[in-house]
Tab-separated table of C-alpha atoms in Angstrom:
chain	number	residue	atom	x	y	z
E	1	MET	CA	3.790	10.665	-9.541
E	2	ALA	CA	6.123	13.548	-8.753
E	3	ARG	CA	4.189	14.405	-5.603
E	4	LEU	CA	3.665	10.978	-4.053
E	5	ASP	CA	4.998	12.279	-0.754
E	6	ARG	CA	1.916	14.512	-0.688
E	7	HIS	CA	-0.685	12.008	-1.852
E	8	PHE	CA	-4.054	13.332	-0.667
E	9	GLY	CA	-2.543	14.285	2.650
E	10	THR	CA	-0.192	11.381	3.280
E	11	ASP	CA	3.205	10.187	2.120
E	12	ALA	CA	2.851	7.424	-0.489
E	13	SER	CA	6.382	7.758	-1.866
E	14	VAL	CA	8.194	4.803	-3.444
E	15	GLU	CA	11.820	4.263	-4.472
E	16	PRO	CA	12.754	6.253	-7.620
E	17	ALA	CA	13.184	3.164	-9.810
E	18	LEU	CA	9.697	1.932	-8.952
E	19	ALA	CA	8.237	5.427	-9.425
E	20	ALA	CA	9.733	5.483	-12.930
E	21	ARG	CA	8.203	2.108	-13.796
E	22	ILE	CA	4.765	3.063	-12.490
E	23	GLY	CA	4.918	6.420	-14.297
E	24	ALA	CA	5.822	4.727	-17.570
E	25	TYR	CA	2.939	2.274	-17.180
E	26	LEU	CA	0.471	5.082	-16.478
E	27	ARG	CA	1.616	7.082	-19.494
E	28	ALA	CA	1.424	4.039	-21.772
E	29	HIS	CA	-2.054	2.985	-20.633
E	30	ALA	CA	-3.804	6.248	-19.739
E	31	GLY	CA	-7.429	6.484	-20.802
E	32	ALA	CA	-8.857	9.363	-22.809
E	33	ALA	CA	-9.617	12.515	-20.808
E	34	ARG	CA	-12.753	12.783	-22.898
E	35	ARG	CA	-14.093	9.624	-21.277
E	36	PHE	CA	-12.564	9.732	-17.816
E	37	GLY	CA	-12.228	13.484	-17.239
E	38	SER	CA	-9.381	15.107	-15.377
E	39	ALA	CA	-10.399	14.523	-11.749
E	40	SER	CA	-7.350	13.721	-9.645
E	41	ARG	CA	-9.259	11.174	-7.609
E	42	ILE	CA	-10.407	7.976	-9.287
E	43	SER	CA	-13.526	8.174	-7.124
E	44	GLU	CA	-14.437	11.571	-8.607
E	45	THR	CA	-14.460	10.424	-12.209
E	46	ALA	CA	-17.828	10.041	-13.948
E	47	TRP	CA	-16.851	6.467	-14.737
E	48	PHE	CA	-16.380	5.539	-11.072
E	49	ARG	CA	-19.613	7.233	-10.094
E	50	GLU	CA	-21.545	5.322	-12.757
E	51	GLU	CA	-20.028	2.020	-11.634
E	52	HIS	CA	-21.018	2.724	-8.039
E	53	ASP	CA	-24.309	4.541	-8.553
E	54	ASP	CA	-26.184	1.733	-6.799
E	55	VAL	CA	-24.088	1.958	-3.624
E	56	ALA	CA	-26.090	3.612	-0.845
E	57	ARG	CA	-24.652	6.598	1.018
E	58	ALA	CA	-25.002	4.588	4.216
E	59	THR	CA	-22.691	1.919	2.810
E	60	TRP	CA	-19.939	4.466	2.116
E	61	LYS	CA	-20.231	5.658	5.700
E	62	ALA	CA	-20.266	2.178	7.250
E	63	PRO	CA	-17.344	1.660	9.676
E	64	ALA	CA	-16.011	-1.203	7.569
E	65	VAL	CA	-15.836	1.069	4.495
E	66	ARG	CA	-15.485	4.784	5.418
E	67	SER	CA	-14.047	5.969	2.111
E	68	ALA	CA	-14.021	5.305	-1.610
E	69	ALA	CA	-10.286	4.707	-1.294
E	70	ASN	CA	-10.975	1.577	0.733
E	71	CYS	CA	-11.550	-0.652	-2.285
E	72	SER	CA	-10.951	-3.951	-0.529
E	73	ALA	CA	-13.801	-3.274	1.922
E	74	CYS	CA	-16.042	-4.685	-0.814
E	75	HIS	CA	-13.688	-5.753	-3.607
E	76	THR	CA	-12.068	-8.605	-1.724
E	77	GLN	CA	-9.435	-9.224	-4.424
E	78	ALA	CA	-8.599	-5.566	-5.020
E	79	ALA	CA	-4.980	-6.040	-3.917
E	80	ARG	CA	-4.569	-8.397	-6.891
E	81	GLY	CA	-6.238	-5.969	-9.282
E	82	ASP	CA	-9.364	-8.129	-9.510
E	83	PHE	CA	-12.498	-6.004	-9.213
E	84	SER	CA	-14.876	-8.524	-10.756
E	85	GLU	CA	-18.329	-8.973	-9.252
E	86	ARG	CA	-17.445	-12.588	-8.564
E	87	HIS	CA	-15.351	-11.434	-5.589
E	88	LEU	CA	-17.590	-8.637	-4.400
E	89	THR	CA	-18.807	-8.863	-0.826
E	90	LEU	CA	-20.814	-5.936	0.515
E	91	PRO	CA	-20.041	-5.281	4.186
E	92	MET	CA	-22.692	-5.784	6.812
E	93	GLU	CA	-23.473	-2.865	9.102
E	94	THR	CA	-22.419	-4.877	12.140
E	95	ARG	CA	-18.943	-5.856	10.874
E	96	ARG	CA	-15.956	-4.323	12.747
Z	1	MET	CA	13.854	-29.436	20.410
Z	2	ARG	CA	16.819	-31.214	18.746
Z	3	THR	CA	15.576	-30.122	15.282
Z	4	GLU	CA	15.353	-26.503	16.406
Z	5	LEU	CA	18.879	-26.696	17.756
Z	6	VAL	CA	20.180	-28.062	14.453
Z	7	VAL	CA	18.360	-25.359	12.501
Z	8	ALA	CA	19.667	-22.658	14.829
Z	9	VAL	CA	23.243	-23.874	14.374
Z	10	LEU	CA	22.840	-24.021	10.585
Z	11	LEU	CA	21.376	-20.527	10.515
Z	12	ALA	CA	24.256	-19.211	12.583
Z	13	PHE	CA	26.742	-20.494	10.010
Z	14	ALA	CA	24.831	-19.795	6.798
Z	15	PRO	CA	23.571	-16.230	6.943
Z	16	SER	CA	24.126	-15.714	3.215
Z	17	ALA	CA	21.463	-18.304	2.387
Z	18	PHE	CA	18.936	-16.052	4.036
Z	19	ALA	CA	20.242	-12.731	2.725
Z	20	GLY	CA	16.907	-11.759	1.208
Z	21	GLN	CA	14.863	-12.406	4.300
Z	22	GLY	CA	15.752	-10.721	7.558
Z	23	THR	CA	14.078	-10.676	10.924
Z	24	ALA	CA	12.841	-8.000	13.271
Z	25	ALA	CA	15.909	-8.782	15.420
Z	26	SER	CA	18.327	-8.201	12.536
Z	27	TYR	CA	16.564	-4.945	11.640
Z	28	LEU	CA	16.945	-3.885	15.268
Z	29	GLN	CA	20.658	-4.711	15.141
Z	30	GLY	CA	21.023	-2.430	12.136
Z	31	LEU	CA	19.316	0.380	14.044
Z	32	GLU	CA	21.576	-0.258	17.003
Z	33	ARG	CA	24.693	0.123	14.839
Z	34	GLU	CA	23.311	3.312	13.349
Z	35	ALA	CA	22.342	4.802	16.711
Z	36	ALA	CA	25.689	3.847	18.246
Z	37	SER	CA	27.595	5.548	15.437
Z	38	LEU	CA	25.991	8.879	16.301
Z	39	GLY	CA	27.485	9.061	19.795
Z	40	GLY	CA	25.816	9.254	23.183
Z	41	PHE	CA	23.823	6.077	22.605
Z	42	ALA	CA	22.878	4.350	25.861
Z	43	GLY	CA	20.609	1.615	24.471
Z	44	PHE	CA	17.015	1.496	23.309
Z	45	SER	CA	14.124	1.862	25.709
Z	46	ALA	CA	10.752	0.146	25.272
Z	47	ALA	CA	9.140	2.637	27.662
Z	48	ARG	CA	10.426	5.538	25.595
Z	49	GLY	CA	9.271	3.753	22.427
Z	50	GLU	CA	5.768	3.266	23.806
Z	51	ARG	CA	5.506	6.963	24.725
Z	52	PHE	CA	6.805	7.962	21.301
Z	53	PHE	CA	4.297	5.670	19.575
Z	54	LYS	CA	1.333	7.117	21.469
Z	55	THR	CA	2.278	10.812	21.381
Z	56	VAL	CA	-0.052	12.845	19.181
Z	57	ARG	CA	1.736	15.406	17.023
Z	58	GLY	CA	-0.489	17.667	14.973
Z	59	ASP	CA	-3.239	15.367	13.736
Z	60	TRP	CA	-1.855	11.911	14.399
Z	61	ALA	CA	0.176	9.549	16.516
Z	62	CYS	CA	1.484	6.198	15.302
Z	63	ALA	CA	-1.254	4.772	17.509
Z	64	THR	CA	-3.948	6.656	15.568
Z	65	CYS	CA	-3.772	4.067	12.771
Z	66	HIS	CA	-1.889	1.214	14.428
Z	67	THR	CA	-3.975	1.476	17.638
Z	68	LYS	CA	-2.742	1.798	21.216
Z	69	ASP	CA	-2.402	-1.981	21.345
Z	70	PRO	CA	-0.411	-3.005	18.260
Z	71	LEU	CA	-1.342	-6.656	18.784
Z	72	ASP	CA	-4.697	-5.583	17.331
Z	73	ALA	CA	-5.463	-4.808	13.697
Z	74	GLY	CA	-5.632	-1.108	12.936
Z	75	GLN	CA	-7.377	1.112	10.431
Z	76	HIS	CA	-6.139	4.006	8.307
Z	77	ALA	CA	-7.403	7.228	9.861
Z	78	ARG	CA	-8.429	8.720	6.546
Z	79	THR	CA	-9.251	5.918	4.113
Z	80	GLY	CA	-10.573	3.367	6.594
Z	81	ARG	CA	-8.360	0.653	5.137
Z	82	ASP	CA	-7.588	-2.300	7.356
Z	83	ILE	CA	-4.046	-2.448	8.718
Z	84	ALA	CA	-2.691	-5.803	9.908
Z	85	PRO	CA	-1.289	-5.861	13.455
Z	86	LEU	CA	2.109	-4.186	13.838
Z	87	ALA	CA	3.506	-6.226	16.739
Z	88	PRO	CA	5.656	-9.151	15.472
Z	89	ALA	CA	4.014	-11.499	17.998
Z	90	ALA	CA	0.675	-10.953	16.236
Z	91	ASN	CA	2.138	-10.703	12.728
Z	92	PRO	CA	5.477	-12.477	12.180
Z	93	GLU	CA	6.096	-10.711	8.825
Z	94	ARG	CA	6.552	-7.345	10.516
Z	95	PHE	CA	10.048	-5.843	10.245
Z	96	ALA	CA	11.370	-8.969	8.486
Z	97	ASP	CA	11.741	-7.235	5.109
Z	98	ALA	CA	14.236	-4.403	5.580
Z	99	ARG	CA	13.317	-2.502	2.400
Z	100	LYS	CA	9.614	-2.667	3.146
Z	101	THR	CA	10.296	-1.540	6.728
Z	102	ASP	CA	12.470	1.344	5.500
Z	103	LYS	CA	9.714	2.414	3.105
Z	104	TRP	CA	6.993	2.450	5.727
Z	105	PHE	CA	9.137	4.234	8.324
Z	106	ARG	CA	9.890	6.859	5.671
Z	107	ARG	CA	6.211	7.340	4.767
Z	108	ASN	CA	4.673	7.160	8.187
Z	109	CYS	CA	7.264	9.207	10.088
Z	110	ASN	CA	6.705	11.889	7.461
Z	111	ASP	CA	2.940	11.603	8.019
Z	112	VAL	CA	3.115	11.809	11.816
Z	113	LEU	CA	6.240	13.859	12.510
Z	114	GLY	CA	6.807	15.709	9.233
Z	115	ARG	CA	10.355	14.358	9.168
Z	116	SER	CA	12.298	11.086	9.245
Z	117	CYS	CA	12.467	9.201	12.510
Z	118	THR	CA	15.946	8.880	13.991
Z	119	ALA	CA	17.559	5.468	14.497
Z	120	LEU	CA	17.011	5.958	18.232
Z	121	GLU	CA	13.286	6.617	17.787
Z	122	LYS	CA	12.859	3.639	15.463
Z	123	GLY	CA	14.842	1.363	17.773
Z	124	ASP	CA	12.867	2.414	20.854
Z	125	VAL	CA	9.581	1.723	19.062
Z	126	LEU	CA	10.782	-1.618	17.699
Z	127	VAL	CA	12.048	-2.772	21.081
Z	128	TRP	CA	8.626	-1.943	22.544
Z	129	LEU	CA	6.753	-3.674	19.720
Z	130	MET	CA	8.903	-6.782	20.092
Z	131	SER	CA	8.124	-6.873	23.820
Z	132	LEU	CA	4.364	-7.172	23.223
Z	133	LYS	CA	2.935	-10.679	23.571
């Protein structure tokens, strides 16, 4: 949270008051390192990899997806924090 | 037409009712005041703004993610995330929320230029974006 202006190569900074609130939430709800590991990217945690182990390499590379940071490419309600399978739509190769 | 006239008159006399919600035009006015206070200001230029928007510095230009035609949707150069069109004609929300606009100018000018954009640079770009139909 202290380095949001250098967030994986881009500036993701927020106003200090919001940064404090997000930081407090993260500290209060952090999972155990034992289970989730200490990878700095969510997409590099064992948990994420298990959840997505049936996603083909080709899907990650599809123009509509391109990266594991692009959650809403498949998780259509990601912006609302809803990652349930109910709202999952895998992109077609021809989209975009 | 009559209804629009009535609304326009009411808006002119009741700005405080809309304090939370600005417009691209009001954001531009703020930039104009800021640029004018620095001296030597001769007005914004859409042509200059378009050049600024499309100039690649280091890895990126504004256009890298927002595309060369900001009426179109864009895509983040690294994550692939969709970006809604930047031109207000294609996306009326753009530049209407001053705090949100400030935040994204701060982030993205840092990404592209490695520094803040000046009021002149922002105003030039906004004048160009507002000219797109």
